[in-house]
XYZ file of C-alpha atoms in Angstrom:
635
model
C 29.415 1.062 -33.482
C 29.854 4.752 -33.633
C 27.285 6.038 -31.660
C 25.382 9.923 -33.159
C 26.232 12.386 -30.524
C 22.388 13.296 -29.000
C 22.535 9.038 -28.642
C 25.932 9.838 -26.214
C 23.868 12.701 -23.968
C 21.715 10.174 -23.457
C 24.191 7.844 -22.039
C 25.461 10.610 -20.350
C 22.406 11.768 -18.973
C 21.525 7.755 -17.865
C 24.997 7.621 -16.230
C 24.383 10.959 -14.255
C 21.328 9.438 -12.792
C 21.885 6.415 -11.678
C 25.332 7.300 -9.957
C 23.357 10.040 -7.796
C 20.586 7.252 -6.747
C 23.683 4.968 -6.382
C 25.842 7.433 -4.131
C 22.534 8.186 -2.051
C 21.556 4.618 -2.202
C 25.421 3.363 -0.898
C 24.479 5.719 2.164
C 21.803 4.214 3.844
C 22.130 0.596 5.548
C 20.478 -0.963 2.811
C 23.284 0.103 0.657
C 25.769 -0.951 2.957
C 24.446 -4.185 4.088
C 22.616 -5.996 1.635
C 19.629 -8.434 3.105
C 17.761 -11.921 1.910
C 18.895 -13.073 -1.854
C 21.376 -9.609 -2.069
C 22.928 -11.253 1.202
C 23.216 -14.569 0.385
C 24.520 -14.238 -2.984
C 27.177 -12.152 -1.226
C 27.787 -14.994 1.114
C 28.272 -17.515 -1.766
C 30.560 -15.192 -3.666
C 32.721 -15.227 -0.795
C 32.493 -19.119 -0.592
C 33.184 -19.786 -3.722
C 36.293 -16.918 -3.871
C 37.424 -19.431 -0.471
C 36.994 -22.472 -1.952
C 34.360 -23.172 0.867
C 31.277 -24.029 -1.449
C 29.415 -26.912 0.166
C 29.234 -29.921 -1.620
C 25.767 -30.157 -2.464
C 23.706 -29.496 -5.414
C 23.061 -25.294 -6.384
C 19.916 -24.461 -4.765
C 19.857 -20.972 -6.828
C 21.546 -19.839 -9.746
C 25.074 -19.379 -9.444
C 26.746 -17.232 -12.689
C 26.140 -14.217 -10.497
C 27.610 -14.883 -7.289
C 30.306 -16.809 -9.504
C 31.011 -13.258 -10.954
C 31.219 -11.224 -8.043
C 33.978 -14.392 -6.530
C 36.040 -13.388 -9.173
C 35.601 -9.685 -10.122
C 37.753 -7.260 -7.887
C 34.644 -4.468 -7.629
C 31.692 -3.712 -5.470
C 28.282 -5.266 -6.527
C 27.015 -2.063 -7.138
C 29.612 -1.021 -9.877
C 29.005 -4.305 -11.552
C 25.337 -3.072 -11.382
C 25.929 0.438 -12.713
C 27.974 -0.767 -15.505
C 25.184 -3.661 -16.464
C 22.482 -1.212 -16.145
C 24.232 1.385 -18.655
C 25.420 -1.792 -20.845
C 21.767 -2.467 -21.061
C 20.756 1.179 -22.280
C 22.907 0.902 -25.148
C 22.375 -2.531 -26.112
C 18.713 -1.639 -25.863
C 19.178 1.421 -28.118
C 21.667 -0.211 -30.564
C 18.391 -2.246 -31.151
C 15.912 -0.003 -30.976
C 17.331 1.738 -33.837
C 17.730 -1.175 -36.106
C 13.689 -2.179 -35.329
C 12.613 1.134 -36.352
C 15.385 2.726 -38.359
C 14.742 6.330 -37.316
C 17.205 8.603 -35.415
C 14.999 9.234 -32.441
C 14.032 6.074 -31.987
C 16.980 5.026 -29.917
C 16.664 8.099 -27.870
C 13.217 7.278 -26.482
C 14.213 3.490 -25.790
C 17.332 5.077 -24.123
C 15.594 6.821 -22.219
C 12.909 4.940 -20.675
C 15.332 1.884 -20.187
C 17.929 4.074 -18.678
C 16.294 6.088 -16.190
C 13.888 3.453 -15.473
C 13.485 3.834 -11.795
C 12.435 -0.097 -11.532
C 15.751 -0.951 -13.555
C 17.896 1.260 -11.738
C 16.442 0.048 -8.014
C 17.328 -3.978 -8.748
C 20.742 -2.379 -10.753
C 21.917 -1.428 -7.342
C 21.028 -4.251 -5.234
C 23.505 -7.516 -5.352
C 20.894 -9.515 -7.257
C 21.625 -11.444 -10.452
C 18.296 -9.491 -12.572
C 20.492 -6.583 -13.992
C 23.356 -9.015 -14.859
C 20.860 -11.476 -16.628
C 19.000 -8.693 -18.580
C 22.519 -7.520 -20.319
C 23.125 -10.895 -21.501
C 19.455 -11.453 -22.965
C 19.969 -7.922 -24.546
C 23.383 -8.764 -25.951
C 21.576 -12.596 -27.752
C 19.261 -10.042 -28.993
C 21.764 -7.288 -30.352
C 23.834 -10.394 -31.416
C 21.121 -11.320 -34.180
C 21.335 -10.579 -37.392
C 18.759 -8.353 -38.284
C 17.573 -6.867 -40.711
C 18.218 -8.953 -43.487
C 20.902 -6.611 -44.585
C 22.797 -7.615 -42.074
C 23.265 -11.107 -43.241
C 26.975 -11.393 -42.813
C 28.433 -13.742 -40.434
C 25.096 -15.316 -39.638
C 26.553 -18.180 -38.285
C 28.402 -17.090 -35.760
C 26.385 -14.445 -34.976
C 23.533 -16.876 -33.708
C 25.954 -18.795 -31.967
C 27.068 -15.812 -30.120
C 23.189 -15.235 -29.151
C 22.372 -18.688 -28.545
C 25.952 -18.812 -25.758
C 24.557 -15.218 -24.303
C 21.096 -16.619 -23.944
C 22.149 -19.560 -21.969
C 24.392 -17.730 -20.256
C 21.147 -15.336 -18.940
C 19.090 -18.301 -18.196
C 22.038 -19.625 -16.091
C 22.334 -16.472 -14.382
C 18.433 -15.752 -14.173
C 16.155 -19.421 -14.767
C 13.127 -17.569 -15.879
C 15.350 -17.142 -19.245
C 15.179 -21.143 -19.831
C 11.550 -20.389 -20.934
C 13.017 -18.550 -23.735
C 16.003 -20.942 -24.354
C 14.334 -24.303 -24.743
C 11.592 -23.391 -26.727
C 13.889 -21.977 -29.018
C 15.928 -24.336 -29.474
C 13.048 -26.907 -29.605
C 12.042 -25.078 -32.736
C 15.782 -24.509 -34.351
C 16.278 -28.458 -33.987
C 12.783 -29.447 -35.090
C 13.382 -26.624 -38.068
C 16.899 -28.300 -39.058
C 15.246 -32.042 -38.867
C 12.582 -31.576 -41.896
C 14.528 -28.810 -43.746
C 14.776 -29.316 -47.482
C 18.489 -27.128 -47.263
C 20.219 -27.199 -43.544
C 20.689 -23.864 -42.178
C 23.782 -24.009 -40.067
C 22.949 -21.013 -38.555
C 20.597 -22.470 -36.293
C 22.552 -25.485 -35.238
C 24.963 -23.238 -34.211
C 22.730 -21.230 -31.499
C 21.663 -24.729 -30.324
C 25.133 -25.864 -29.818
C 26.804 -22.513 -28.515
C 24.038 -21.969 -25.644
C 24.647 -25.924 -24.778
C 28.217 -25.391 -24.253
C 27.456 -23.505 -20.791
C 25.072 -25.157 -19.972
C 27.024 -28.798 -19.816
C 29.921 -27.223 -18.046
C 27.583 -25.980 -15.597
C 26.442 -29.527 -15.314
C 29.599 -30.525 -15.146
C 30.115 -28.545 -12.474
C 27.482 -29.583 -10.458
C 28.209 -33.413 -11.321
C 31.454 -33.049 -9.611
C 30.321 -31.438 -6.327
C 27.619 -33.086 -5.548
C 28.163 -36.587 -7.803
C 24.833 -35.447 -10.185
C 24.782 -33.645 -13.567
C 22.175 -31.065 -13.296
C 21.690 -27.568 -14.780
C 18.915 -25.690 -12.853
C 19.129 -24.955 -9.488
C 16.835 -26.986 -6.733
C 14.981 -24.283 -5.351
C 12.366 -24.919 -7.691
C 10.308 -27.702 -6.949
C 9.076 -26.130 -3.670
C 8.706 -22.300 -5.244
C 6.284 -24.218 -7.907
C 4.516 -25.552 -4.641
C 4.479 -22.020 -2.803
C 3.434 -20.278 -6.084
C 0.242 -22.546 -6.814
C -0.781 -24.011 -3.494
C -4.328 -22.546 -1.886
C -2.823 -20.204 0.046
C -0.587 -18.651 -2.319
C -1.326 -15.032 -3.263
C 0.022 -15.124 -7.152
C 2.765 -11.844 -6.329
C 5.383 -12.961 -4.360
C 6.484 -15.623 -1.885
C 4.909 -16.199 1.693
C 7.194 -17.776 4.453
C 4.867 -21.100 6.746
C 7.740 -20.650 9.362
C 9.402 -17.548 10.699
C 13.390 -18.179 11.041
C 15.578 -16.390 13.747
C 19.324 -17.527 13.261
C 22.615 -15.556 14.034
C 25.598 -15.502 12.327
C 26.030 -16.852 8.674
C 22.740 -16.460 6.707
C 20.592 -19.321 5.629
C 17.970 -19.748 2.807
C 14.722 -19.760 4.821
C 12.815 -20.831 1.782
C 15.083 -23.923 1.281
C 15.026 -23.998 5.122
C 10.980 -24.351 4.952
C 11.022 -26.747 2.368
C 13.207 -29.158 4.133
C 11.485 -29.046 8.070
C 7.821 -29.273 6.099
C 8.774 -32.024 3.566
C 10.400 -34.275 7.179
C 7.345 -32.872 8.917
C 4.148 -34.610 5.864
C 6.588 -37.487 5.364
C 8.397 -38.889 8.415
C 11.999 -38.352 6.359
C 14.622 -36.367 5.528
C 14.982 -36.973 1.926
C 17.194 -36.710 -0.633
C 16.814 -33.333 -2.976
C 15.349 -35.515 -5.695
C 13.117 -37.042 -3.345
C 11.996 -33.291 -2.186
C 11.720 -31.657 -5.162
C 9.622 -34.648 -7.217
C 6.989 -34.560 -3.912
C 6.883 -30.528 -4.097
C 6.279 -31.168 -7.644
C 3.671 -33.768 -7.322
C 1.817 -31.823 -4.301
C 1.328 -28.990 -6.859
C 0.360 -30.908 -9.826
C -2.528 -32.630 -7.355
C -3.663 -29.425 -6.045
C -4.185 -28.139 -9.431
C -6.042 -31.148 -10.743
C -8.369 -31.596 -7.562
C -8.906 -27.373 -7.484
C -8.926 -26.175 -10.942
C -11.177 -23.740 -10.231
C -9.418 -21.950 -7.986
C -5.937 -22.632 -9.810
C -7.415 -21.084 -12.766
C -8.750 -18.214 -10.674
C -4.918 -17.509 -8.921
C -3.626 -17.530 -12.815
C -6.584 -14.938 -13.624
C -5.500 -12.614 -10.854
C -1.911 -13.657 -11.398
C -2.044 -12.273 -15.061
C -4.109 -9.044 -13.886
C -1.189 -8.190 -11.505
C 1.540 -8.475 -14.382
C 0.484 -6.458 -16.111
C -0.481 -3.834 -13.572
C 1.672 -0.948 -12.947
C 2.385 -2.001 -9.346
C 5.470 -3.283 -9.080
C 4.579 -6.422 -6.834
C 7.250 -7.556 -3.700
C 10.014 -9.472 -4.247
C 12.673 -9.270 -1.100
C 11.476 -5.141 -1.270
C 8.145 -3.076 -1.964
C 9.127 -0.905 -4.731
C 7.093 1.913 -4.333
C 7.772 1.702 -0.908
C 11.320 2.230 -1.419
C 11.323 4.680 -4.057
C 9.305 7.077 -1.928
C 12.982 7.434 0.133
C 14.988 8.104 -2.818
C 15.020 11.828 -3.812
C 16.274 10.754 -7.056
C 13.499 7.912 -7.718
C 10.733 9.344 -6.223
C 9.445 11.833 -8.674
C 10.001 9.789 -11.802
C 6.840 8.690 -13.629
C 8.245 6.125 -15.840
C 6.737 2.898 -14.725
C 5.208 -0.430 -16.409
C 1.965 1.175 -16.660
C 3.476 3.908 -19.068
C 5.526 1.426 -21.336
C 2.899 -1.267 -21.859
C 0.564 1.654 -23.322
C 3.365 2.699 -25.227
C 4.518 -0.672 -26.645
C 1.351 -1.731 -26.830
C -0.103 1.415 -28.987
C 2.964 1.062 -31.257
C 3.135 -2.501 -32.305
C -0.834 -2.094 -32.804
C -1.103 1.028 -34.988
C 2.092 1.574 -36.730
C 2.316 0.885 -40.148
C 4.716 -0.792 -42.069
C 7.525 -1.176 -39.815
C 10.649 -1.409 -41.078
C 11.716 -5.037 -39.566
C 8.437 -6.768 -38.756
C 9.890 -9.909 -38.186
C 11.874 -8.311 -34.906
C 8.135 -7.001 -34.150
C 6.694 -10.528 -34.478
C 9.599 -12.219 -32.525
C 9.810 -9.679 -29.749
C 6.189 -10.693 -29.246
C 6.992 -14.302 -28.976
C 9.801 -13.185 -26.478
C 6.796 -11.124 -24.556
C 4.337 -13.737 -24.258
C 7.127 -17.002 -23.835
C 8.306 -15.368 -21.122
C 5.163 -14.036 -18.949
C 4.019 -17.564 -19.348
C 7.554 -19.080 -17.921
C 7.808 -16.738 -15.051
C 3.419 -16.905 -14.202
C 3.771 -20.407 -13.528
C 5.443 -19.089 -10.555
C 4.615 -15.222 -9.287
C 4.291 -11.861 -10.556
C 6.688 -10.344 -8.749
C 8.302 -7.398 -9.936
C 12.067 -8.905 -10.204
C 10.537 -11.781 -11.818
C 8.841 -9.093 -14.824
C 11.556 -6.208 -15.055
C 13.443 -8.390 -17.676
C 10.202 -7.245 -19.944
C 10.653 -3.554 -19.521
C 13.337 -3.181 -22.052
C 11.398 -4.986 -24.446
C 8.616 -2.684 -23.736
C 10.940 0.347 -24.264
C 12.229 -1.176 -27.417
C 8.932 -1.564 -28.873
C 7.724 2.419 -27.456
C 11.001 3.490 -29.243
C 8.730 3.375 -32.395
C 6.397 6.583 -30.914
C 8.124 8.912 -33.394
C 7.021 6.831 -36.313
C 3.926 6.178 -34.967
C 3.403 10.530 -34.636
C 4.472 11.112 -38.094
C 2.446 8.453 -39.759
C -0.421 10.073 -37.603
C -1.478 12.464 -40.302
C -1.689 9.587 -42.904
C -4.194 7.931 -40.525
C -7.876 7.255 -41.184
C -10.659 8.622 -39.367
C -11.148 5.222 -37.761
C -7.874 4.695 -36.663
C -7.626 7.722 -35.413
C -10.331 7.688 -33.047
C -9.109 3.964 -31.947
C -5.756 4.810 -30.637
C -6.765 7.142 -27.470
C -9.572 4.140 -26.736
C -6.966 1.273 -26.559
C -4.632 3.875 -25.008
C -7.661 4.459 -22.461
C -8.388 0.968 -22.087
C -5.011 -0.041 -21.468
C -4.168 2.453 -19.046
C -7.301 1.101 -16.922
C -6.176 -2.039 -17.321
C -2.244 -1.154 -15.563
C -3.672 1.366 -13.154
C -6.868 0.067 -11.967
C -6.798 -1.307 -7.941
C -8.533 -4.595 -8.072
C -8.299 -6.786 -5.516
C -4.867 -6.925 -3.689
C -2.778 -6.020 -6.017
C -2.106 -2.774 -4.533
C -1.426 -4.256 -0.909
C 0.919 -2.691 1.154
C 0.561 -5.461 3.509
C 4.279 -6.006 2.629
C 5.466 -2.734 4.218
C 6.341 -3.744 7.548
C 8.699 -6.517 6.572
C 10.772 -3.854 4.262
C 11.023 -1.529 7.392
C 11.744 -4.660 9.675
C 15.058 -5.197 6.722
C 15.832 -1.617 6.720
C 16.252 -2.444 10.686
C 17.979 -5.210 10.262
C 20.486 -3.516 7.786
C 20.902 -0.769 10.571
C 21.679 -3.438 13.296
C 23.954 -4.803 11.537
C 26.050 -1.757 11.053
C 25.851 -0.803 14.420
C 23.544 2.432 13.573
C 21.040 1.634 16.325
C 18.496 4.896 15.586
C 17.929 3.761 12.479
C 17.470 0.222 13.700
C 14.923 1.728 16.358
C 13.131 4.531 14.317
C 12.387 1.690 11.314
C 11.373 -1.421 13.799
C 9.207 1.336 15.721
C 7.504 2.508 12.264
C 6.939 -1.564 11.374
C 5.273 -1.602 14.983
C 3.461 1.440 14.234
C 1.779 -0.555 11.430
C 2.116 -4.033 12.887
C 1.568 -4.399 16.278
C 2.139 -7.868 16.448
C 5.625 -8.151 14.956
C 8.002 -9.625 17.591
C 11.274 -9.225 15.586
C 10.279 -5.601 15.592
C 9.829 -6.012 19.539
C 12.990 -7.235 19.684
C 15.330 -5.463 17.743
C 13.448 -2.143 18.946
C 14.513 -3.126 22.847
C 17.972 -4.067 20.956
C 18.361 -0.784 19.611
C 17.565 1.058 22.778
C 19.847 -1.059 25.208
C 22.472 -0.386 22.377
C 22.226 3.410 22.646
C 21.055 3.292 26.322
C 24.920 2.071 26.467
C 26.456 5.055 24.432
C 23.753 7.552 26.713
C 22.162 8.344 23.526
C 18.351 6.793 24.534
C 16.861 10.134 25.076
C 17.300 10.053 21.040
C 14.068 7.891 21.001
C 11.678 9.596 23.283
C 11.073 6.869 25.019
C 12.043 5.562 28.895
C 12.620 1.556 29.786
C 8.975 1.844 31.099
C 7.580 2.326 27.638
C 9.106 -1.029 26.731
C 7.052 -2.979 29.946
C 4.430 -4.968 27.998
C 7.275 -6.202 25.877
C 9.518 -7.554 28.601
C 6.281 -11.214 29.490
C 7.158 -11.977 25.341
C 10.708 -12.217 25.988
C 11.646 -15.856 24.922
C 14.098 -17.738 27.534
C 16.146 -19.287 24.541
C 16.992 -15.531 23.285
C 20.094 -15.430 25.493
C 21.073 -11.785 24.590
C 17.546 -10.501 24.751
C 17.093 -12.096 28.332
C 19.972 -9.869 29.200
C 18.261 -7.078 28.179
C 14.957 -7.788 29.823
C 16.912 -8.199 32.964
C 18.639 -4.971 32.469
C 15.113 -3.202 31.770
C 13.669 -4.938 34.809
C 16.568 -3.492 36.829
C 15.849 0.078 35.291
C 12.391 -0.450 36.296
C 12.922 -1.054 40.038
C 13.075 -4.483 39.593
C 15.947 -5.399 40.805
C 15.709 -9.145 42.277
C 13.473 -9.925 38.799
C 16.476 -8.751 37.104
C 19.315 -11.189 39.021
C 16.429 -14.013 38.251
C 16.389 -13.736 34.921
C 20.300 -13.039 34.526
C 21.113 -16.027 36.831
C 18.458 -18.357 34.861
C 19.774 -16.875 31.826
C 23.383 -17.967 32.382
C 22.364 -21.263 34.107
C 20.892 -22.043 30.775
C 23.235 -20.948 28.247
C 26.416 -20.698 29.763
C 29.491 -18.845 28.181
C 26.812 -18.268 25.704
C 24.938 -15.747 28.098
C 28.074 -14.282 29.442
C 26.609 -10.703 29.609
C 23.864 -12.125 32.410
C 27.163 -12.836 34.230
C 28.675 -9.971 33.646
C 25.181 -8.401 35.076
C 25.391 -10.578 38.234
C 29.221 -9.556 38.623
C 28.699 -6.036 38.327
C 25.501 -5.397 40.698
C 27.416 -7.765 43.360
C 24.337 -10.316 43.022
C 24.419 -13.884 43.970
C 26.841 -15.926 41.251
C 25.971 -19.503 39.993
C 26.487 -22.280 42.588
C 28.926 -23.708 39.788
C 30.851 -21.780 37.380
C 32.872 -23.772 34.570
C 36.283 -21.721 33.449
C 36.102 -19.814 30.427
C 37.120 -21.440 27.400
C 40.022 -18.664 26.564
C 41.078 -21.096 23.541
C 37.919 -21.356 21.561
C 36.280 -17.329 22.738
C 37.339 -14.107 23.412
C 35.971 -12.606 26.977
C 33.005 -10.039 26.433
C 34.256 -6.606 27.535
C 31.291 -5.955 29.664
C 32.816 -9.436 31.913
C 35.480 -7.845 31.528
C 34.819 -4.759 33.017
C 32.534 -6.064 35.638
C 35.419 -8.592 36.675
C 38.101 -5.339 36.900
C 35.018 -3.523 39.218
C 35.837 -6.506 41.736
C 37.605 -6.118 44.640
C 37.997 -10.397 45.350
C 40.080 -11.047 42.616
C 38.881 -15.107 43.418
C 36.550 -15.534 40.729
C 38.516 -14.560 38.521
C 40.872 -17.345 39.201
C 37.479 -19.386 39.204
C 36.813 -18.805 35.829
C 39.868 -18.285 34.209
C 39.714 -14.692 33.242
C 42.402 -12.019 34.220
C 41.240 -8.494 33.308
C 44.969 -7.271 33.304
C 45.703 -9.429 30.459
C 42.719 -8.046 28.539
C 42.810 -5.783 26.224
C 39.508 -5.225 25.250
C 37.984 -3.630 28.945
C 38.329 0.052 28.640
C 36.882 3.293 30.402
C 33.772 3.604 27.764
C 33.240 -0.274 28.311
C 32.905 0.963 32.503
C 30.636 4.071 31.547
C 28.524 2.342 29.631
C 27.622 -0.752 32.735
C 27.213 2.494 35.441
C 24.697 4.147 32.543
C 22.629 0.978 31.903
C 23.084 -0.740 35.765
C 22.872 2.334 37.666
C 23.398 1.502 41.793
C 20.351 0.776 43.405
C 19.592 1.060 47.356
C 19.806 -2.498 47.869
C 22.713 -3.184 45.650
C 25.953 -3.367 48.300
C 28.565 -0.747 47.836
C 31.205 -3.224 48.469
C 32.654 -4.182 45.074
């Protein structure tokens, strides 16, 4: 298609925006180290590029990771180019709904610099991906009747893209199957068979059995959907559940590779009510059945969650789903002064599909409302979350891409009509930007600092780790992962002699030190180095000795504590396992402060040999174990 050249500004307007939130977003640790469902799709697309997948059934959807496996580019391009994809497919149908020039420039427009779009777009979640493809089914119909060429293949083309979206986003299967429900039912008592529709039904089940297919010869079952589920149904509907987004039963602290703490949850309650393990049949039909109970013995207050549920879609708060939106896009400098926003595009769909008269294709009108309402009812069975409901903005956009003829049918009007449009405009603006109830709660906050932290951490920027678990403690006093990763951060840069950054001395971190958890080998060592910086010093050697005594090689850096401050060692050391670990440098450079080169022979550790002691590694021990009066001088 040969696209008008104020329809190519826009593009280039759309791609000028989203690569400045992109290049400020790739700066910050969010950017650089993705966290929850971004993470973990990361982690499969690098199992399945290594042949590592486990054999096991998919517990989430798997076209996206199984794109990034085999696509040599960063998530984020992928993003970019989906997000752009999805402006043009957007206007390419825009303009055939309303056939006026400036119709594609509005949906352009408010699809393109969408600040909700462009915020998942850059994240390594499957939305953005599974969007383009339910755009494409809907660019690949033919419509308007004019367009009645190829029809065959043209609905098989949508039906494939379809499935493909549902297999990359589940939510879409609520589109898919009653669809095709229809199509087949349509073809059964038609007087003249439309092949047309046959071939959507059999195009989008081509992907979908050779997903099955798939999953029938890694785990020995042929299944389609992924697992997860049974027990998000349960989470989404249960009496605690608040109707916007996910709440975990069990907090999760692991290390190393990450690990689904939903599917996690799922498995330690499900052993916990039922005295087994179970297979993931057996968990997801009792998930299943626990919901189904709860509604029928509390319909009251099922019906009441679906009430408040509804409100909150179609509210203009974007509601939690791994991030706070508006939380977020109060960092950006690009995002954070844009007013486009669900709240704006409902009005504007709304007011269009309402008041405007004689559209030109009011067939696309009717089934984009279908679409609309098919959907929200899929994805409320579950939460209305704000990833769950962005695949409805383009629609909305779409649909407000018809304001132009709306404003010059406005003189044509009756009085009446007239006078009703800024009342439903009123009305429907309450309705997306009133504050009822929680749907406004920022009660989410501290956990999107707490990842921001975590993102730091893991990058090794240790301010940022501190100044964001500090802020989450600021607003949550009684968040110990913010405890911890704030004393973390501080023995970090206490090491580099950057803790005067902060503001704050090893005292200030006292009251945190009694919360400490024995089992947290790495945070012992820091209590112990605290308590030494405290005065402390025999508290400290307890808890580095107790520390090591319990975790071994594990807890090396209490050893390395004891080595340096010449403290009393273990009664019994075992050697160090050179073939299966590498030495930690600060052993290392405790062992090379040593004058009795005997335990090293104890434990099997030459400092000569290593290569990883070195004269920061021996700075940083004097700046975070400075000599006290007791300590001997003899080393």
């Amino acid at each position: 298609m040969r696209m008008a050249k104020p329809h190519i500004w826009v593009l280039i307007v759309v791609s000028a925006y989203t690569l400045g939130q992109a290049l400020w977003y790739w700066q910050t640790p969010l950017g650089q180290a993705p966290v929850l469902d971004g993470r973990e799709n990361l982690q499969i697309a690098a199992q399945i590029a290594e042949g590592a997948l486990p054999d096991e059934p998919f517990y989430r959807a798997m076209l996206y990771p199984a794109l990034l496996a085999f696509l040599p580019a960063h998530w984020m391009i992928l993003g970019i180019i989906c997000h752009i994809a999805n402006a043009v497919l957007a206007m390419n149908i825009a303009r055939r709904v309303w056939g006026v020039a400036a119709a594609p420039i509005v949906t352009g427009l408010l699809v393109g610099l969408n600040p909700v779009l462009i915020h998942f777009a850059l994240d390594p979640l499957d939305t953005t991906l599974a969007i383009t493809l339910f755009l494409g089914s809907l660019a690949a119909l033919p419509f308007p009747q004019k367009m009645a060429t190829n029809r065959a293949a043209r609905y098989a083309l949508s039906g494939f893209l379809l499935a493909l979206a549902g297999l990359a986003r589940p939510h879409f299967f609520a589109l898919l199957l009653p669809i095709c429900f229809v199509f087949i039912v349509a073809e059964a008592f038609a007087r003249s068979k439309r092949i047309h529709r046959l071939a959507f039904v059999a195009a989008a089940a081509l992907p979908l059995c050779l997903v099955g297919l798939i999953q029938l010869n890694a785990s020995g079952a042929f299944r389609i959907l992924p697992t997860q589920g049974a027990y998000n149904f349960w989470k989404s509907n249960n009496a605690s559940a608040n109707g916007v987004y996910l709440q975990q039963s069990l907090n999760f602290k692991y290390e190393g590779t990450h690990q689904n703490p939903t599917k996690m949850e799922s498995e330690i309650l499900y052993q916990r009510e039922t005295g087994q393990t179970g297979t993931v049949d057996e968990l997801s039909t009792y998930w299943r059945r626990k919901t189904l109970d709860h509604i029928l013995n509390e319909p009251w207050s099922w019906i009441q969650l679906m009430a408040f549920k509804s409100y909150a879609w179609l509210n203009n708060v974007e509601q939690y789903n791994n991030k706070t939106y508006a939380f977020h896009k109060s960092l950006s400098p690009w995002l954070k002064y844009n007013p486009i926003g669900w709240g704006a595009l409902f009005a504007m769909g709304f007011l269009v599909v309402r008041f405007v008269k004689s559209p030109p294709s009011p067939m696309a009108l009717k089934t984009g409302l279908a679409l609309f309402a098919l959907y929200s009812a899929g994805a409320l069975v579950y939460m209305a979350s704000a990833r769950f409901r962005i695949p409805l903005a383009p629609l909305l956009a779409i649909a407000a891409g018809g304001l132009p003829l709306l404003a010059t049918q406005w003189k044509e009007f009756e009085g009446h009509r007239k006078a009703a449009i800024p009342i439903v405009a009123g009305l429907l603006l309450l309705l997306s930007f009133s504050r009822l109830g929680s749907v406004a709660s920022q009660a989410t906050v501290p956990q999107d600092m707490m990842l921001i932290a975590d993102s730091a951490t893991r990058l090794g920027r240790d301010a940022d780790a501190f100044r964001w678990s500090q802020a989450a403690l600021e607003l949550n006093p009684e968040r110990h992962d913010a405890r911890r990763v704030r004393l973390l951060s501080y023995f970090n840069l206490a090491t580099l002699g950057a803790e005067t950054s902060t503001g704050k001395q090893w005292s200030d971190f006292a009251t945190d030190l009694p919360t400490v958890d024995p089992n947290d080998s790495t945070l012992s060592f820091v209590k112990g180095v605290a308590l030494w910086n405290l005065g402390q010093t025999q508290a400290a050697r307890d808890i580095w000795l107790q520390t090591f005594e319990r975790h071994n090689w594990n807890a090396s850096t209490s050893l390395a504590a004891l080595v340096y401050t010449n403290s009393a060692l273990p009664t019994s050391i075992q050697r160090f396992p050179t073939e299966s670990l590498r030495p930690n440098p600060l052993l290392v450079a405790a062992l090379e402060s040593r004058t009795d080169p005997s335990l090293n022979a104890q434990i099997g550790i030459v400092p000569a040999q290593q290569a990883i002691g070195s004269p920061q590694i021996k700075t940083s021990l004097e700046r975070i174990l400075p000599p006290r009066a007791e300590q001997s001088a003899n080393r």
